[in-house]
CSV table of C-alpha atoms in Angstrom, one decimal:
chain,number,residue,atom,x,y,z
A,16,MET,CA,18.2,19.7,-4.8
A,17,ASN,CA,20.6,18.4,-2.2
A,18,GLU,CA,23.1,15.8,-2.7
A,19,PRO,CA,22.2,12.2,-1.5
A,20,SER,CA,23.7,10.8,1.5
A,21,GLY,CA,26.2,8.3,-0.2
A,22,ASN,CA,27.8,8.4,-3.1
A,23,CYS,CA,26.6,5.9,-6.2
A,24,GLY,CA,29.4,2.7,-7.0
A,25,LYS,CA,27.6,2.1,-9.9
A,26,CYS,CA,27.7,-0.7,-8.5
A,27,GLY,CA,24.4,-2.6,-10.1
A,28,VAL,CA,23.8,-5.0,-6.2
A,29,CYS,CA,20.8,-2.4,-7.4
A,30,LEU,CA,20.0,-4.7,-10.7
A,31,THR,CA,20.0,-8.0,-9.1
A,32,VAL,CA,16.0,-6.0,-7.3
A,33,CYS,CA,14.9,-3.6,-10.0
A,34,PRO,CA,11.5,-4.7,-10.9
A,35,VAL,CA,10.8,-2.6,-13.8
A,36,PHE,CA,14.6,-3.7,-15.1
A,37,SER,CA,13.6,-7.7,-14.1
A,38,VAL,CA,11.2,-6.8,-16.8
A,39,LEU,CA,13.2,-4.7,-19.6
A,40,LYS,CA,16.9,-5.8,-19.5
A,41,GLU,CA,17.6,-2.4,-20.1
A,42,GLU,CA,19.9,-0.2,-18.7
A,43,GLN,CA,18.3,3.4,-18.6
A,44,VAL,CA,15.6,2.6,-16.3
A,45,SER,CA,18.6,1.1,-13.6
A,46,PRO,CA,18.9,2.7,-10.3
A,47,ARG,CA,22.2,3.4,-11.0
A,48,ALA,CA,21.4,4.9,-14.3
A,49,LYS,CA,18.4,7.8,-12.6
A,50,MET,CA,21.0,8.4,-10.1
A,51,ARG,CA,23.2,9.3,-13.3
A,52,LEU,CA,20.7,11.5,-14.8
A,53,ILE,CA,19.9,12.9,-11.7
A,54,LYS,CA,23.0,13.9,-10.8
A,55,ALA,CA,23.0,14.9,-14.8
A,56,LEU,CA,19.9,16.9,-14.1
A,57,SER,CA,21.0,18.9,-11.0
A,58,GLY,CA,24.0,19.4,-12.4
A,59,LYS,CA,22.5,21.6,-15.4
A,60,GLU,CA,24.1,18.8,-18.6
A,61,LEU,CA,20.6,17.9,-18.8
A,62,LYS,CA,17.5,19.0,-19.4
A,63,PRO,CA,13.7,19.0,-18.5
A,64,THR,CA,12.2,17.2,-21.0
A,65,PRO,CA,9.4,14.2,-21.4
A,66,LEU,CA,12.1,11.0,-21.8
A,67,LEU,CA,13.9,12.4,-19.1
A,68,LYS,CA,10.5,12.9,-16.8
A,69,GLU,CA,9.5,8.8,-18.4
A,70,LEU,CA,13.5,7.5,-17.1
A,71,VAL,CA,12.9,8.5,-13.6
A,72,ASP,CA,9.3,8.1,-13.2
A,73,LYS,CA,8.9,4.3,-14.6
A,74,CYS,CA,9.8,3.1,-11.1
A,75,LEU,CA,7.1,1.9,-8.8
A,76,MET,CA,9.2,4.2,-5.6
A,77,CYS,CA,9.0,1.0,-4.1
A,78,GLY,CA,12.2,0.8,-2.4
A,79,SER,CA,14.0,-2.9,-3.1
A,80,CYS,CA,17.5,-0.5,-4.6
A,81,GLN,CA,17.4,1.6,-1.6
A,82,ALA,CA,17.2,-1.7,0.5
A,83,VAL,CA,19.8,-3.6,-0.7
A,84,CYS,CA,22.7,-0.5,-1.6
A,85,PRO,CA,25.3,-1.5,0.1
A,86,SER,CA,26.6,2.6,-0.5
A,87,GLY,CA,23.8,3.9,1.8
A,88,VAL,CA,22.2,6.2,-1.8
A,89,ASP,CA,18.6,8.2,0.0
A,90,LEU,CA,17.8,6.5,-3.5
A,91,PHE,CA,14.1,6.9,-2.8
A,92,SER,CA,14.3,10.9,-2.0
A,93,ARG,CA,16.3,11.7,-4.4
A,94,TYR,CA,13.0,10.2,-7.0
A,95,LYS,CA,10.7,12.1,-5.3
A,96,GLU,CA,12.5,15.4,-5.4
A,97,THR,CA,13.3,14.8,-9.4
A,98,ARG,CA,9.7,13.5,-9.6
A,99,ALA,CA,8.5,17.0,-8.0
A,100,GLN,CA,10.8,19.0,-10.5
A,101,LEU,CA,10.2,17.3,-13.4
A,102,GLY,CA,6.5,17.2,-12.6
A,103,ASN,CA,6.6,20.9,-12.2
A,104,GLU,CA,8.9,22.4,-15.5
A,105,VAL,CA,7.7,19.4,-18.0
A,106,GLY,CA,4.2,18.4,-16.5
A,107,GLU,CA,1.8,15.6,-15.3
A,108,PRO,CA,-0.5,13.7,-17.6
A,109,LYS,CA,-3.8,14.2,-17.1
A,110,GLU,CA,-5.0,11.2,-15.1
A,111,ILE,CA,-2.2,11.9,-12.2
A,112,ARG,CA,-3.9,15.5,-12.6
A,113,SER,CA,-6.8,14.4,-11.6
A,114,LEU,CA,-6.1,11.5,-9.2
A,115,ILE,CA,-4.1,14.8,-7.1
A,116,PHE,CA,-6.8,17.2,-7.7
A,117,MET,CA,-9.7,13.9,-6.1
A,118,LEU,CA,-6.6,13.3,-3.7
A,119,ALA,CA,-6.3,16.6,-2.4
A,120,HIS,CA,-10.3,17.4,-2.8
A,121,GLU,CA,-12.1,14.6,-0.4
A,122,SER,CA,-15.4,15.6,-0.3
A,123,LYS,CA,-15.7,14.5,-4.2
A,124,LEU,CA,-15.0,11.9,-3.6
A,125,GLY,CA,-18.2,9.5,-2.0
A,126,PRO,CA,-19.8,11.1,-4.9
A,127,LEU,CA,-17.5,10.4,-7.1
A,128,SER,CA,-17.6,7.5,-6.0
A,129,GLY,CA,-20.4,6.6,-5.2
A,130,LEU,CA,-21.2,7.6,-9.2
A,131,ALA,CA,-18.9,5.0,-9.9
A,132,ARG,CA,-19.9,2.5,-8.4
A,133,MET,CA,-23.9,2.8,-9.7
A,134,GLY,CA,-21.5,2.3,-12.9
A,135,GLN,CA,-20.4,0.0,-12.2
A,136,LYS,CA,-23.3,-2.1,-12.1
A,137,VAL,CA,-25.3,-0.3,-15.0
A,138,VAL,CA,-22.9,-0.6,-17.5
A,139,PRO,CA,-22.7,-4.3,-19.2
A,140,LYS,CA,-20.4,-6.9,-17.9
A,141,SER,CA,-18.9,-6.7,-21.4
A,142,LEU,CA,-19.0,-3.3,-22.5
A,143,GLN,CA,-16.6,-3.1,-19.1
A,144,GLU,CA,-14.3,-5.3,-21.0
A,145,ARG,CA,-13.9,-3.8,-23.8
A,146,VAL,CA,-12.7,-0.8,-20.8
A,147,LYS,CA,-9.5,-1.0,-20.1
A,148,VAL,CA,-7.3,0.4,-16.9
A,149,GLY,CA,-3.3,-0.8,-17.0
A,150,ASP,CA,-3.0,-4.1,-19.0
A,151,PHE,CA,-6.4,-5.3,-17.7
A,152,SER,CA,-10.0,-4.3,-18.3
A,153,LEU,CA,-12.3,-2.1,-16.4
A,154,SER,CA,-14.1,-5.8,-15.6
A,155,GLY,CA,-10.8,-6.5,-12.7
A,156,PHE,CA,-11.5,-3.4,-10.9
A,157,PRO,CA,-13.0,-4.2,-7.4
A,158,PRO,CA,-16.6,-3.7,-6.6
A,159,LEU,CA,-16.5,-0.7,-4.6
A,160,ASN,CA,-17.8,0.5,-1.8
A,161,ALA,CA,-21.4,1.5,-2.0
A,162,LYS,CA,-20.6,4.1,1.8
A,163,PRO,CA,-17.8,5.3,2.6
A,164,LEU,CA,-16.6,3.2,5.6
A,165,ARG,CA,-16.5,5.5,7.7
A,166,SER,CA,-19.8,6.9,7.5
A,167,ARG,CA,-20.8,3.6,8.0
A,168,LEU,CA,-18.9,2.3,11.0
A,169,SER,CA,-18.9,3.7,14.7
A,170,GLU,CA,-16.2,6.4,15.8
A,171,THR,CA,-15.4,4.3,19.1
A,172,THR,CA,-15.7,0.5,19.2
A,173,PRO,CA,-15.6,-1.0,22.9
A,174,ALA,CA,-13.4,-3.8,23.7
A,175,GLN,CA,-14.8,-6.6,24.4
A,176,GLY,CA,-13.7,-8.6,27.5
A,177,LYS,CA,-11.1,-6.6,29.8
A,178,GLU,CA,-9.9,-3.5,28.2
A,179,LEU,CA,-5.9,-3.5,26.7
A,180,GLY,CA,-6.1,-0.1,25.6
A,181,THR,CA,-6.8,2.8,22.9
A,182,VAL,CA,-5.5,2.7,19.7
A,183,LEU,CA,-6.7,4.4,16.7
A,184,TYR,CA,-7.1,3.0,13.5
A,185,PHE,CA,-6.2,5.5,9.8
A,186,THR,CA,-8.9,3.7,7.2
A,187,GLY,CA,-7.1,5.3,4.3
A,188,CYS,CA,-8.8,6.3,1.3
A,189,ALA,CA,-8.7,2.0,-0.4
A,190,THR,CA,-10.5,1.2,3.1
A,191,ASN,CA,-12.7,4.0,2.9
A,192,TYR,CA,-14.1,3.4,-0.8
A,193,LEU,CA,-13.3,0.1,-1.9
A,194,PHE,CA,-12.1,-2.5,0.9
A,195,GLU,CA,-14.9,-2.2,3.5
A,196,ASP,CA,-14.0,-6.0,4.2
A,197,THR,CA,-10.7,-5.1,5.7
A,198,GLY,CA,-12.2,-2.0,7.3
A,199,HIS,CA,-14.9,-4.5,9.2
A,200,ALA,CA,-12.0,-7.4,9.8
A,201,THR,CA,-9.6,-5.3,11.7
A,202,VAL,CA,-12.2,-3.4,13.6
A,203,LYS,CA,-13.6,-6.5,15.2
A,204,LEU,CA,-10.2,-8.2,16.0
A,205,LEU,CA,-9.3,-5.6,18.2
A,206,SER,CA,-11.2,-5.0,19.7
A,207,ALA,CA,-12.2,-9.1,20.3
A,208,LEU,CA,-8.6,-8.5,21.5
A,209,GLY,CA,-8.7,-6.1,24.3
A,210,TYR,CA,-8.6,-2.4,22.6
A,211,ARG,CA,-10.7,0.3,21.8
A,212,VAL,CA,-10.8,1.4,18.8
A,213,ILE,CA,-10.7,5.2,18.0
A,214,ILE,CA,-11.9,5.9,14.0
A,215,PRO,CA,-10.9,9.7,13.7
A,216,LYS,CA,-13.7,10.7,11.2
A,217,GLU,CA,-11.5,14.1,10.5
A,218,GLN,CA,-8.7,12.2,9.1
A,219,THR,CA,-7.9,12.1,5.6
A,220,CYS,CA,-5.3,10.7,2.3
A,221,CYS,CA,-2.0,10.4,3.8
A,222,GLY,CA,-1.0,12.0,1.5
A,223,ILE,CA,2.0,9.6,0.0
A,224,PRO,CA,0.1,9.9,-3.9
A,225,MET,CA,1.3,13.6,-4.5
A,226,VAL,CA,4.3,13.2,-2.9
A,227,TYR,CA,5.4,10.3,-5.3
A,228,HIS,CA,3.6,13.1,-8.2
A,229,GLY,CA,5.2,15.8,-7.1
A,230,ALA,CA,2.5,17.5,-5.3
A,231,PHE,CA,4.5,18.6,-2.2
A,232,ASP,CA,2.0,22.2,-1.8
A,233,GLN,CA,-1.2,19.4,-2.3
A,234,ALA,CA,0.7,16.9,0.1
A,235,LEU,CA,1.0,19.1,2.6
A,236,THR,CA,-2.6,20.1,3.7
A,237,LYS,CA,-3.5,16.4,3.5
A,238,VAL,CA,-0.6,16.4,6.4
A,239,ARG,CA,-1.2,18.7,8.3
A,240,SER,CA,-4.8,18.0,8.6
A,241,ASN,CA,-3.8,14.0,9.9
A,242,ILE,CA,-1.2,15.5,12.1
A,243,ALA,CA,-3.6,17.2,13.7
A,244,CYS,CA,-6.3,14.6,13.8
A,245,LEU,CA,-4.2,11.6,15.3
A,246,SER,CA,-2.1,13.6,18.1
A,247,GLY,CA,-5.0,15.0,19.7
A,248,TYR,CA,-6.0,10.5,21.5
A,249,GLU,CA,-3.9,8.5,25.1
A,250,ALA,CA,-3.3,5.4,22.7
A,251,ALA,CA,-0.9,2.5,22.5
A,252,ALA,CA,-0.5,2.9,18.9
A,253,ILE,CA,-2.3,4.6,15.9
A,254,ILE,CA,-2.5,1.0,13.6
A,255,VAL,CA,-3.3,1.3,9.6
A,256,ASP,CA,-4.0,-1.4,7.5
A,257,CYS,CA,-2.1,-0.7,4.2
A,258,PRO,CA,1.5,0.0,4.3
A,259,THR,CA,2.2,2.7,1.6
A,260,CYS,CA,-0.3,4.9,4.5
A,261,LYS,CA,2.3,3.2,6.8
A,262,LYS,CA,5.0,4.9,5.2
A,263,GLY,CA,3.1,8.4,4.2
A,264,LEU,CA,2.3,8.2,8.3
A,265,GLN,CA,5.6,7.5,9.1
A,266,ASN,CA,8.3,8.3,7.4
A,267,GLU,CA,6.9,10.5,4.3
A,268,SER,CA,4.8,13.2,6.1
A,269,LEU,CA,7.7,13.5,8.8
A,270,ALA,CA,10.8,14.1,5.6
A,271,LEU,CA,7.6,16.6,4.5
A,272,ILE,CA,7.4,18.5,7.7
A,273,LYS,CA,11.3,18.7,7.5
A,274,HIS,CA,11.5,19.8,3.5
A,275,PHE,CA,8.8,23.2,4.5
A,276,GLN,CA,11.0,23.9,7.3
A,277,LEU,CA,7.8,23.6,10.2
A,278,ASP,CA,7.8,22.0,13.1
A,279,GLU,CA,8.6,18.7,13.7
A,280,GLN,CA,7.0,18.0,17.5
A,281,LYS,CA,3.7,16.9,16.0
A,282,ALA,CA,4.5,14.9,13.1
A,283,GLN,CA,6.9,13.0,15.2
A,284,GLU,CA,4.9,12.1,17.7
A,285,VAL,CA,2.9,10.4,15.5
A,286,ALA,CA,5.4,9.2,13.4
A,287,ASP,CA,6.1,6.7,16.7
A,288,LYS,CA,3.1,5.5,17.2
A,289,VAL,CA,2.0,4.2,13.9
A,290,MET,CA,2.3,0.8,13.3
A,291,ASN,CA,1.6,-2.2,10.3
A,292,LEU,CA,-1.7,-3.5,11.4
A,293,GLY,CA,0.2,-6.9,10.9
A,294,ASN,CA,3.0,-6.3,13.6
A,295,PHE,CA,1.1,-4.4,16.0
A,296,LEU,CA,-1.1,-8.7,16.3
A,297,ASN,CA,2.0,-10.0,16.2
A,298,ARG,CA,2.3,-8.9,19.6
A,299,HIS,CA,-0.7,-11.2,20.0
A,300,LEU,CA,1.0,-13.6,19.0
A,301,GLU,CA,0.2,-16.1,21.8
A,302,GLU,CA,-3.3,-15.5,22.0
A,303,LEU,CA,-4.5,-16.1,18.4
A,304,LEU,CA,-2.6,-19.2,18.2
A,305,ASN,CA,-3.5,-19.5,21.4
A,306,ARG,CA,-7.5,-19.2,19.7
A,307,ILE,CA,-7.1,-20.4,16.4
A,308,LEU,CA,-5.5,-23.9,17.4
A,309,LYS,CA,-9.0,-23.5,20.2
A,310,GLN,CA,-11.0,-23.1,17.0
A,311,ARG,CA,-10.2,-25.4,15.0
A,312,LYS,CA,-10.6,-28.8,18.0
A,313,THR,CA,-14.7,-27.7,17.1
A,314,ALA,CA,-14.0,-26.9,12.8
A,315,SER,CA,-15.6,-29.6,11.1
A,316,GLN,CA,-13.2,-28.7,8.6
A,317,LEU,CA,-9.1,-27.9,8.5
A,318,PRO,CA,-8.8,-24.5,7.7
A,319,GLN,CA,-7.7,-24.5,3.5
A,320,ALA,CA,-4.4,-23.4,2.7
A,321,VAL,CA,-2.9,-20.0,2.4
A,322,THR,CA,0.2,-17.8,0.3
A,323,TYR,CA,0.4,-14.4,0.6
A,324,HIS,CA,2.3,-10.8,-1.0
A,325,ALA,CA,4.2,-9.0,0.5
A,326,PRO,CA,4.4,-5.0,-0.5
A,327,CYS,CA,7.1,-3.8,-1.3
A,328,HIS,CA,6.5,-0.7,1.1
A,329,LEU,CA,6.6,-3.5,4.3
A,330,ARG,CA,9.1,-6.0,3.7
A,331,ASN,CA,11.6,-2.7,2.1
A,332,PHE,CA,10.8,-0.9,4.9
A,333,GLU,CA,10.1,-3.4,8.2
A,334,ALA,CA,9.3,-7.4,8.8
A,335,SER,CA,6.5,-7.9,6.0
A,336,THR,CA,3.3,-10.0,7.7
A,337,ASP,CA,4.8,-13.0,6.5
A,338,LYS,CA,6.1,-14.0,9.6
A,339,LEU,CA,3.7,-13.5,11.8
A,340,LEU,CA,1.6,-15.3,9.9
A,341,GLN,CA,5.0,-18.6,9.9
A,342,ALA,CA,4.4,-18.2,13.9
A,343,LEU,CA,0.7,-19.7,12.9
A,344,ALA,CA,1.8,-22.1,10.8
A,345,PRO,CA,1.4,-24.4,14.2
A,346,ALA,CA,-2.5,-23.7,13.5
A,347,ILE,CA,-2.9,-23.5,10.1
A,348,ASP,CA,-1.9,-24.9,6.2
A,349,TYR,CA,0.5,-21.9,5.4
A,350,ARG,CA,2.3,-22.7,2.0
A,351,PRO,CA,4.8,-19.6,0.8
A,352,ALA,CA,5.1,-18.9,-2.6
A,353,SER,CA,8.3,-18.3,-4.3
A,354,ASP,CA,8.6,-15.1,-5.0
A,355,MET,CA,5.9,-13.6,-2.0
A,356,ASP,CA,8.8,-11.0,-1.5
A,357,THR,CA,8.7,-10.3,-5.2
A,358,CYS,CA,6.9,-6.9,-6.8
A,359,CYS,CA,3.7,-7.0,-8.4
A,360,GLY,CA,3.9,-4.4,-10.2
A,361,GLY,CA,0.4,-2.6,-8.7
A,362,GLY,CA,3.4,1.3,-7.3
A,363,GLY,CA,0.0,3.3,-7.4
A,364,THR,CA,-0.9,4.8,-10.2
A,365,PHE,CA,2.4,2.2,-12.1
A,366,PHE,CA,0.3,-0.8,-13.7
A,367,CYS,CA,-1.5,2.1,-14.6
A,368,GLN,CA,1.3,4.4,-16.8
A,369,TYR,CA,3.2,1.0,-18.0
A,370,PRO,CA,1.1,-1.8,-17.8
A,371,GLU,CA,2.9,-3.9,-20.2
A,372,ILE,CA,5.7,-4.1,-17.9
A,373,ALA,CA,2.9,-4.7,-14.7
A,374,GLY,CA,0.9,-7.0,-16.2
A,375,SER,CA,4.4,-9.5,-16.6
A,376,LEU,CA,5.2,-8.8,-12.6
A,377,ALA,CA,1.9,-9.7,-12.0
A,378,ARG,CA,1.2,-12.7,-14.0
A,379,GLU,CA,4.4,-14.8,-13.1
A,380,LYS,CA,3.0,-13.7,-9.7
A,381,CYS,CA,-0.6,-15.2,-10.4
A,382,ILE,CA,1.4,-18.4,-11.5
A,383,ASN,CA,3.7,-19.4,-8.2
A,384,ALA,CA,1.1,-17.6,-6.2
A,385,ARG,CA,-1.1,-21.6,-8.2
A,386,ASN,CA,1.8,-23.9,-7.6
A,387,THR,CA,1.9,-23.5,-4.4
A,388,GLY,CA,-1.2,-25.5,-4.1
A,389,ALA,CA,-3.3,-23.3,-1.8
A,390,THR,CA,-6.6,-21.7,-2.5
A,391,ILE,CA,-6.5,-17.9,-0.4
A,392,TRP,CA,-3.9,-15.4,-1.4
A,393,LEU,CA,-3.6,-12.7,1.4
A,394,THR,CA,-1.4,-9.4,0.5
A,395,ASP,CA,-2.0,-6.6,3.1
A,396,CYS,CA,-1.9,-3.6,0.3
A,397,PRO,CA,-4.5,-2.3,-0.9
A,398,VAL,CA,-3.0,-1.2,-4.4
A,399,CYS,CA,-0.8,-4.7,-4.7
A,400,ARG,CA,-5.0,-6.6,-4.1
A,401,ILE,CA,-5.8,-4.7,-7.3
A,402,GLN,CA,-3.3,-5.4,-9.3
A,403,LEU,CA,-2.4,-9.1,-8.5
A,404,GLY,CA,-6.9,-9.8,-8.2
A,405,ALA,CA,-7.4,-8.4,-11.7
A,406,HIS,CA,-5.0,-11.1,-13.2
A,407,LEU,CA,-6.8,-13.9,-11.4
A,408,LYS,CA,-9.0,-15.5,-14.0
A,409,GLU,CA,-12.3,-15.5,-12.9
A,410,ASN,CA,-13.3,-19.3,-11.9
A,411,ASP,CA,-9.8,-18.6,-10.2
A,412,THR,CA,-7.8,-21.6,-7.5
A,413,LEU,CA,-7.3,-18.5,-5.6
A,414,LYS,CA,-9.2,-15.8,-4.0
A,415,LEU,CA,-6.5,-12.9,-2.4
A,416,MET,CA,-8.4,-11.1,0.5
A,417,HIS,CA,-6.2,-9.1,3.9
A,418,PRO,CA,-4.3,-11.2,5.9
A,419,VAL,CA,-6.6,-10.1,9.6
A,420,HIS,CA,-9.6,-11.0,7.0
A,421,TYR,CA,-8.6,-14.7,7.0
A,422,LEU,CA,-7.1,-14.2,10.8
A,423,LEU,CA,-11.2,-13.6,11.6
A,424,SER,CA,-12.1,-16.1,9.7
A,425,LEU,CA,-10.0,-18.6,12.6
A,426,LEU,CA,-11.8,-17.2,14.9
A,427,SER,CA,-14.8,-17.0,13.7
A,428,GLU,CA,-18.2,-19.8,15.2
A,429,ASP,CA,-19.9,-20.3,11.7
């Protein structure tokens, strides 16, 4: 195992931003404690045990600690490597093994999601409320798509008006199987801005869920498939609507290729073109602003007040969509929450594995979002959307949606 870049000075700055530590207030789950445990494991001072695995796993992989580390320690890489080692030597829970299997065999996901959707329809709500997913009931889980999004959209959607260029759209698993509204809105808005949109049908899971649970071999298969299907086009950008997919395609894919000592050229070419949708739209800020203002002149009602939750994998690694919303403030009623850029507790599978911690974080977020007086709550991340949506009340004043869905609604004549 490689030594981390930089040396942990045990200063404790990471404690101020760690979501898990903010809830538990226990030193053994802090980032600096994890680094000490990982170093002891690497030096054979500690043996791999279920308790050690639990302490290392009790992490949202949000990247906040690394973002503020004054010593430049690459905590992210050390967590990944140690999770892989402990997963192999101690074992993973059957739920995690099942998730990895399904993502590794995506041909099974379509039929399984269809069965799950049928279950959502036929199982009485009273029974769904008894089944827990993390700290919320199954009834709080959003409905799955009737069919996978990529099977319903054309591989190519032409630009409206003058064509400015071509973009590839990487839908990710969540949009493909769960949040089709995000996918339809993304294609419509990019086309309206003058881009030909191509959705490569061979794309698959970005691999990041497998990477975070130590399944490097299975993740590599996905990474290589995505590199092959995304590198064969002349495109201005590869657009992702999910910050975690963006990190997977841009950072983790390249890291995995390097880990297995494979040719990096195509992986780097793909990584260089990957862009989060919000930051790509920021290139068209003036046009969006003018269009929204023009539409407001003919609209019968003022736009609803909106607030925003910044996903960790976006705010910790690049500018979040808050920047775009702030710039659009002359045309929208944007009300940032006091904790807009703090973690919601979703973290991939974290909300299922550690529901008490995740639930505490989400409930606080909901309170502060409501306090803004907004009626629309935006977030780019599908897991954040699941986590926050499940903690809203059935008749809540807030409605969650992806920023692209909101922006498209502002441009609509309906």
